[in-house]
PDB file of C-alpha atoms in Angstrom:
ATOM      1  CA  GLN A  11      20.652  -7.161   3.544  1.00 76.00           C
ATOM      2  CA  ARG A  12      18.022  -6.888   0.841  1.00 81.00           C
ATOM      3  CA  LEU A  13      15.408  -7.193   3.341  1.00 78.00           C
ATOM      4  CA  LYS A  14      16.776  -4.771   5.774  1.00 83.00           C
ATOM      5  CA  ALA A  15      17.096  -2.206   2.705  1.00 86.00           C
ATOM      6  CA  ALA A  16      13.542  -2.875   1.802  1.00 85.00           C
ATOM      7  CA  VAL A  17      12.564  -2.135   5.316  1.00 85.00           C
ATOM      8  CA  HIS A  18      14.409   1.187   5.105  1.00 88.00           C
ATOM      9  CA  TYR A  19      12.755   1.973   1.965  1.00 90.00           C
ATOM     10  CA  THR A  20       9.289   1.395   3.138  1.00 88.00           C
ATOM     11  CA  VAL A  21       9.976   3.398   6.366  1.00 89.00           C
ATOM     12  CA  GLY A  22      11.135   6.220   4.136  1.00 90.00           C
ATOM     13  CA  CYS A  23       8.115   6.137   2.227  1.00 90.00           C
ATOM     14  CA  LEU A  24       5.819   6.068   5.158  1.00 89.00           C
ATOM     15  CA  CYS A  25       7.682   8.904   6.802  1.00 90.00           C
ATOM     16  CA  GLN A  26       7.314  10.783   3.489  1.00 91.00           C
ATOM     17  CA  GLU A  27       3.516  10.155   3.712  1.00 89.00           C
ATOM     18  CA  VAL A  28       3.456  11.509   7.112  1.00 88.00           C
ATOM     19  CA  GLU A  29       5.499  14.484   6.235  1.00 89.00           C
ATOM     20  CA  GLU A  30       2.944  15.555   3.433  1.00 88.00           C
ATOM     21  CA  ASP A  31      -0.028  14.819   5.886  1.00 87.00           C
ATOM     22  CA  LYS A  32       1.198  16.353   9.212  1.00 88.00           C
ATOM     23  CA  ASP A  33       3.502  19.136   7.757  1.00 87.00           C
ATOM     24  CA  VAL A  34       6.570  17.783   9.640  1.00 90.00           C
ATOM     25  CA  GLN A  35       9.950  16.607   8.484  1.00 92.00           C
ATOM     26  CA  PHE A  36      12.092  13.508   9.226  1.00 92.00           C
ATOM     27  CA  SER A  37      15.889  13.872   9.168  1.00 93.00           C
ATOM     28  CA  LYS A  38      17.737  11.004   7.391  1.00 92.00           C
ATOM     29  CA  GLN A  39      19.242   9.928  10.586  1.00 93.00           C
ATOM     30  CA  SER A  40      15.725   9.701  12.272  1.00 91.00           C
ATOM     31  CA  ILE A  41      14.413   7.342   9.189  1.00 91.00           C
ATOM     32  CA  ALA A  42      17.485   5.300   9.674  1.00 91.00           C
ATOM     33  CA  ALA A  43      16.739   5.031  13.421  1.00 91.00           C
ATOM     34  CA  ILE A  44      12.969   4.058  12.864  1.00 89.00           C
ATOM     35  CA  SER A  45      13.952   1.607  10.212  1.00 87.00           C
ATOM     36  CA  GLU A  46      16.545  -0.078  12.499  1.00 86.00           C
ATOM     37  CA  ILE A  47      14.147  -0.243  15.467  1.00 84.00           C
ATOM     38  CA  THR A  48      11.414  -1.644  12.963  1.00 81.00           C
ATOM     39  CA  PHE A  49      13.907  -4.283  11.539  1.00 78.00           C
ATOM     40  CA  ARG A  50      14.914  -5.378  15.381  1.00 77.00           C
ATOM     41  CA  GLN A  51      11.373  -5.359  16.395  1.00 74.00           C
ATOM     42  CA  CYS A  52      10.322  -7.556  13.345  1.00 66.00           C
ATOM     43  CA  GLY A  53      13.288  -9.897  14.363  1.00 60.00           C
ATOM     44  CA  THR A  54      11.883 -10.298  17.915  1.00 50.00           C
ATOM     45  CA  ALA A  55       8.062 -10.573  16.710  1.00 50.00           C
ATOM     46  CA  GLY A  56       9.095 -13.059  13.759  1.00 55.00           C
ATOM     47  CA  SER A  57      12.714 -13.055  12.397  1.00 62.00           C
ATOM     48  CA  PRO A  58      13.381 -11.957   8.798  1.00 66.00           C
ATOM     49  CA  ARG A  59      13.936 -15.598   8.064  1.00 73.00           C
ATOM     50  CA  CYS A  60      10.349 -16.103   8.996  1.00 77.00           C
ATOM     51  CA  PHE A  61       9.351 -14.142   6.282  1.00 73.00           C
ATOM     52  CA  LEU A  62      11.450 -15.688   3.722  1.00 77.00           C
ATOM     53  CA  MET A  63      10.242 -18.955   4.976  1.00 80.00           C
ATOM     54  CA  LEU A  64       6.598 -17.934   4.453  1.00 79.00           C
ATOM     55  CA  CYS A  65       7.420 -16.699   0.983  1.00 80.00           C
ATOM     56  CA  ARG A  66       9.279 -19.866  -0.085  1.00 84.00           C
ATOM     57  CA  HIS A  67       6.526 -22.043   1.260  1.00 84.00           C
ATOM     58  CA  ALA A  68       3.961 -20.200  -0.833  1.00 86.00           C
ATOM     59  CA  LYS A  69       6.533 -20.248  -3.846  1.00 88.00           C
ATOM     60  CA  ARG A  70       6.676 -16.542  -3.730  1.00 85.00           C
ATOM     61  CA  THR A  71       9.726 -14.114  -3.671  1.00 82.00           C
ATOM     62  CA  THR A  72       7.808 -11.158  -2.421  1.00 81.00           C
ATOM     63  CA  VAL A  73       6.753 -10.653   1.228  1.00 79.00           C
ATOM     64  CA  THR A  74       2.998  -9.463   1.219  1.00 81.00           C
ATOM     65  CA  THR A  75       1.108  -8.060   3.931  1.00 79.00           C
ATOM     66  CA  GLU A  76      -0.495 -11.250   4.581  1.00 83.00           C
ATOM     67  CA  ASP A  77       2.759 -12.645   5.629  1.00 80.00           C
ATOM     68  CA  VAL A  78       3.436  -9.810   8.057  1.00 79.00           C
ATOM     69  CA  LYS A  79      -0.282 -10.230   9.567  1.00 81.00           C
ATOM     70  CA  LEU A  80       0.505 -13.944  10.176  1.00 81.00           C
ATOM     71  CA  LEU A  81       3.613 -13.098  12.070  1.00 76.00           C
ATOM     72  CA  ALA A  82       1.923 -10.287  13.835  1.00 77.00           C
ATOM     73  CA  ARG A  83      -1.092 -12.386  15.119  1.00 80.00           C
ATOM     74  CA  ARG A  84       0.385 -12.573  18.498  1.00 75.00           C
ATOM     75  CA  SER A  85      -0.246  -9.003  19.067  1.00 74.00           C
ATOM     76  CA  ASN A  86      -3.919  -8.082  18.607  1.00 80.00           C
ATOM     77  CA  SER A  87      -3.111  -4.207  18.746  1.00 77.00           C
ATOM     78  CA  LEU A  88      -0.408  -4.707  16.176  1.00 77.00           C
ATOM     79  CA  LEU A  89      -2.371  -6.996  13.786  1.00 81.00           C
ATOM     80  CA  LYS A  90      -5.164  -4.539  13.869  1.00 85.00           C
ATOM     81  CA  TYR A  91      -2.918  -1.652  13.119  1.00 82.00           C
ATOM     82  CA  ILE A  92      -1.324  -3.478  10.209  1.00 83.00           C
ATOM     83  CA  THR A  93      -4.683  -4.479   8.876  1.00 86.00           C
ATOM     84  CA  GLN A  94      -5.958  -1.039   8.932  1.00 88.00           C
ATOM     85  CA  LYS A  95      -3.128   0.474   7.295  1.00 84.00           C
ATOM     86  CA  SER A  96      -2.968  -2.282   4.420  1.00 84.00           C
ATOM     87  CA  GLU A  97      -6.667  -1.372   3.806  1.00 88.00           C
ATOM     88  CA  GLU A  98      -6.118   2.313   3.641  1.00 87.00           C
ATOM     89  CA  LEU A  99      -3.203   1.679   1.300  1.00 84.00           C
ATOM     90  CA  ALA A 100      -5.178  -0.507  -0.840  1.00 85.00           C
ATOM     91  CA  SER A 101      -8.259   1.950  -1.210  1.00 88.00           C
ATOM     92  CA  SER A 102      -5.734   4.775  -1.811  1.00 86.00           C
ATOM     93  CA  ASN A 103      -4.175   2.452  -4.676  1.00 84.00           C
ATOM     94  CA  MET A 104      -7.482   1.852  -6.071  1.00 87.00           C
ATOM     95  CA  GLU A 105      -8.614   5.636  -6.116  1.00 87.00           C
ATOM     96  CA  GLN A 106      -5.311   6.564  -7.744  1.00 86.00           C
ATOM     97  CA  LYS A 107      -5.881   3.749 -10.423  1.00 84.00           C
ATOM     98  CA  GLU A 108      -9.350   5.220 -11.146  1.00 86.00           C
ATOM     99  CA  LYS A 109      -7.993   8.736 -11.610  1.00 83.00           C
ATOM    100  CA  LYS A 110      -5.414   7.429 -13.833  1.00 82.00           C
ATOM    101  CA  LYS A 111      -8.084   5.691 -15.939  1.00 80.00           C
ATOM    102  CA  LYS A 112     -10.159   8.666 -16.219  1.00 80.00           C
ATOM    103  CA  LYS A 113      -7.292  10.927 -17.249  1.00 78.00           C
ATOM    104  CA  SER A 114      -6.031   8.382 -19.918  1.00 77.00           C
ATOM    105  CA  SER A 115      -9.661   7.820 -21.289  1.00 74.00           C
ATOM    106  CA  ALA A 116     -10.179  11.730 -21.154  1.00 72.00           C
ATOM    107  CA  ALA A 117      -6.796  12.198 -23.040  1.00 70.00           C
ATOM    108  CA  LYS A 118      -7.859   9.901 -25.676  1.00 68.00           C
ATOM    109  CA  GLY A 119     -11.184  11.462 -26.069  1.00 65.00           C
ATOM    110  CA  GLU A 120     -13.002   8.660 -24.732  1.00 57.00           C
ATOM    111  CA  ARG A 121     -16.069   8.819 -22.424  1.00 55.00           C
ATOM    112  CA  THR A 122     -16.414   7.775 -18.920  1.00 54.00           C
ATOM    113  CA  PRO A 123     -19.031   5.256 -18.164  1.00 55.00           C
ATOM    114  CA  GLY A 124     -21.427   7.721 -16.634  1.00 56.00           C
ATOM    115  CA  GLU A 125     -20.984  10.140 -19.714  1.00 56.00           C
ATOM    116  CA  LYS A 126     -21.634   7.107 -22.100  1.00 54.00           C
ATOM    117  CA  GLU A 127     -24.790   6.300 -20.157  1.00 55.00           C
ATOM    118  CA  ALA A 128     -25.964   9.914 -20.247  1.00 54.00           C
ATOM    119  CA  ALA A 129     -25.265  10.030 -24.017  1.00 52.00           C
ATOM    120  CA  VAL A 130     -27.310   6.918 -24.748  1.00 50.00           C
ATOM    121  CA  THR A 131     -30.211   8.116 -22.857  1.00 50.00           C
ATOM    122  CA  GLU A 132     -29.839  11.553 -24.610  1.00 51.00           C
ATOM    123  CA  ASN A 133     -30.018   9.661 -27.990  1.00 49.00           C
ATOM    124  CA  GLU A 134     -32.893   7.646 -26.803  1.00 49.00           C
ATOM    125  CA  ASP A 135     -34.826  10.889 -25.689  1.00 49.00           C
ATOM    126  CA  SER A 136     -34.123  12.582 -29.134  1.00 50.00           C
ATOM    127  CA  ASN A 137     -35.282   9.467 -31.141  1.00 49.00           C
ATOM    128  CA  MET A 138     -38.516   9.340 -29.204  1.00 50.00           C
ATOM    129  CA  ALA A 139     -39.196  12.981 -30.152  1.00 49.00           C
TER     130      ALA A 139
END
């Protein structure tokens, strides 16, 4: 049940991203239907028990994208799609982290690495003069 809830949550998040990008809306019923189809499809490609077994074998409690890729390896197109999406999510997460870092350092009055370098160069120029 927890795995099914996690699938539903993830599908909801993905639908929300599509809503923002494509200016469309998903009803709660359509999200539930997509979640159910996704859950059942995962059951045929590799049952939820397979995901749990992979986690336990790796001494983890969280299913990772690597687990999903491992079970999706039988379908090249699915594996390619999952790999592409996970890379997009990873780069998006990195960009968001960098933005947060810049905002927090700006709020503290700190300089970014580029600004620090410019200030050092400026000081060196003024010392030479």
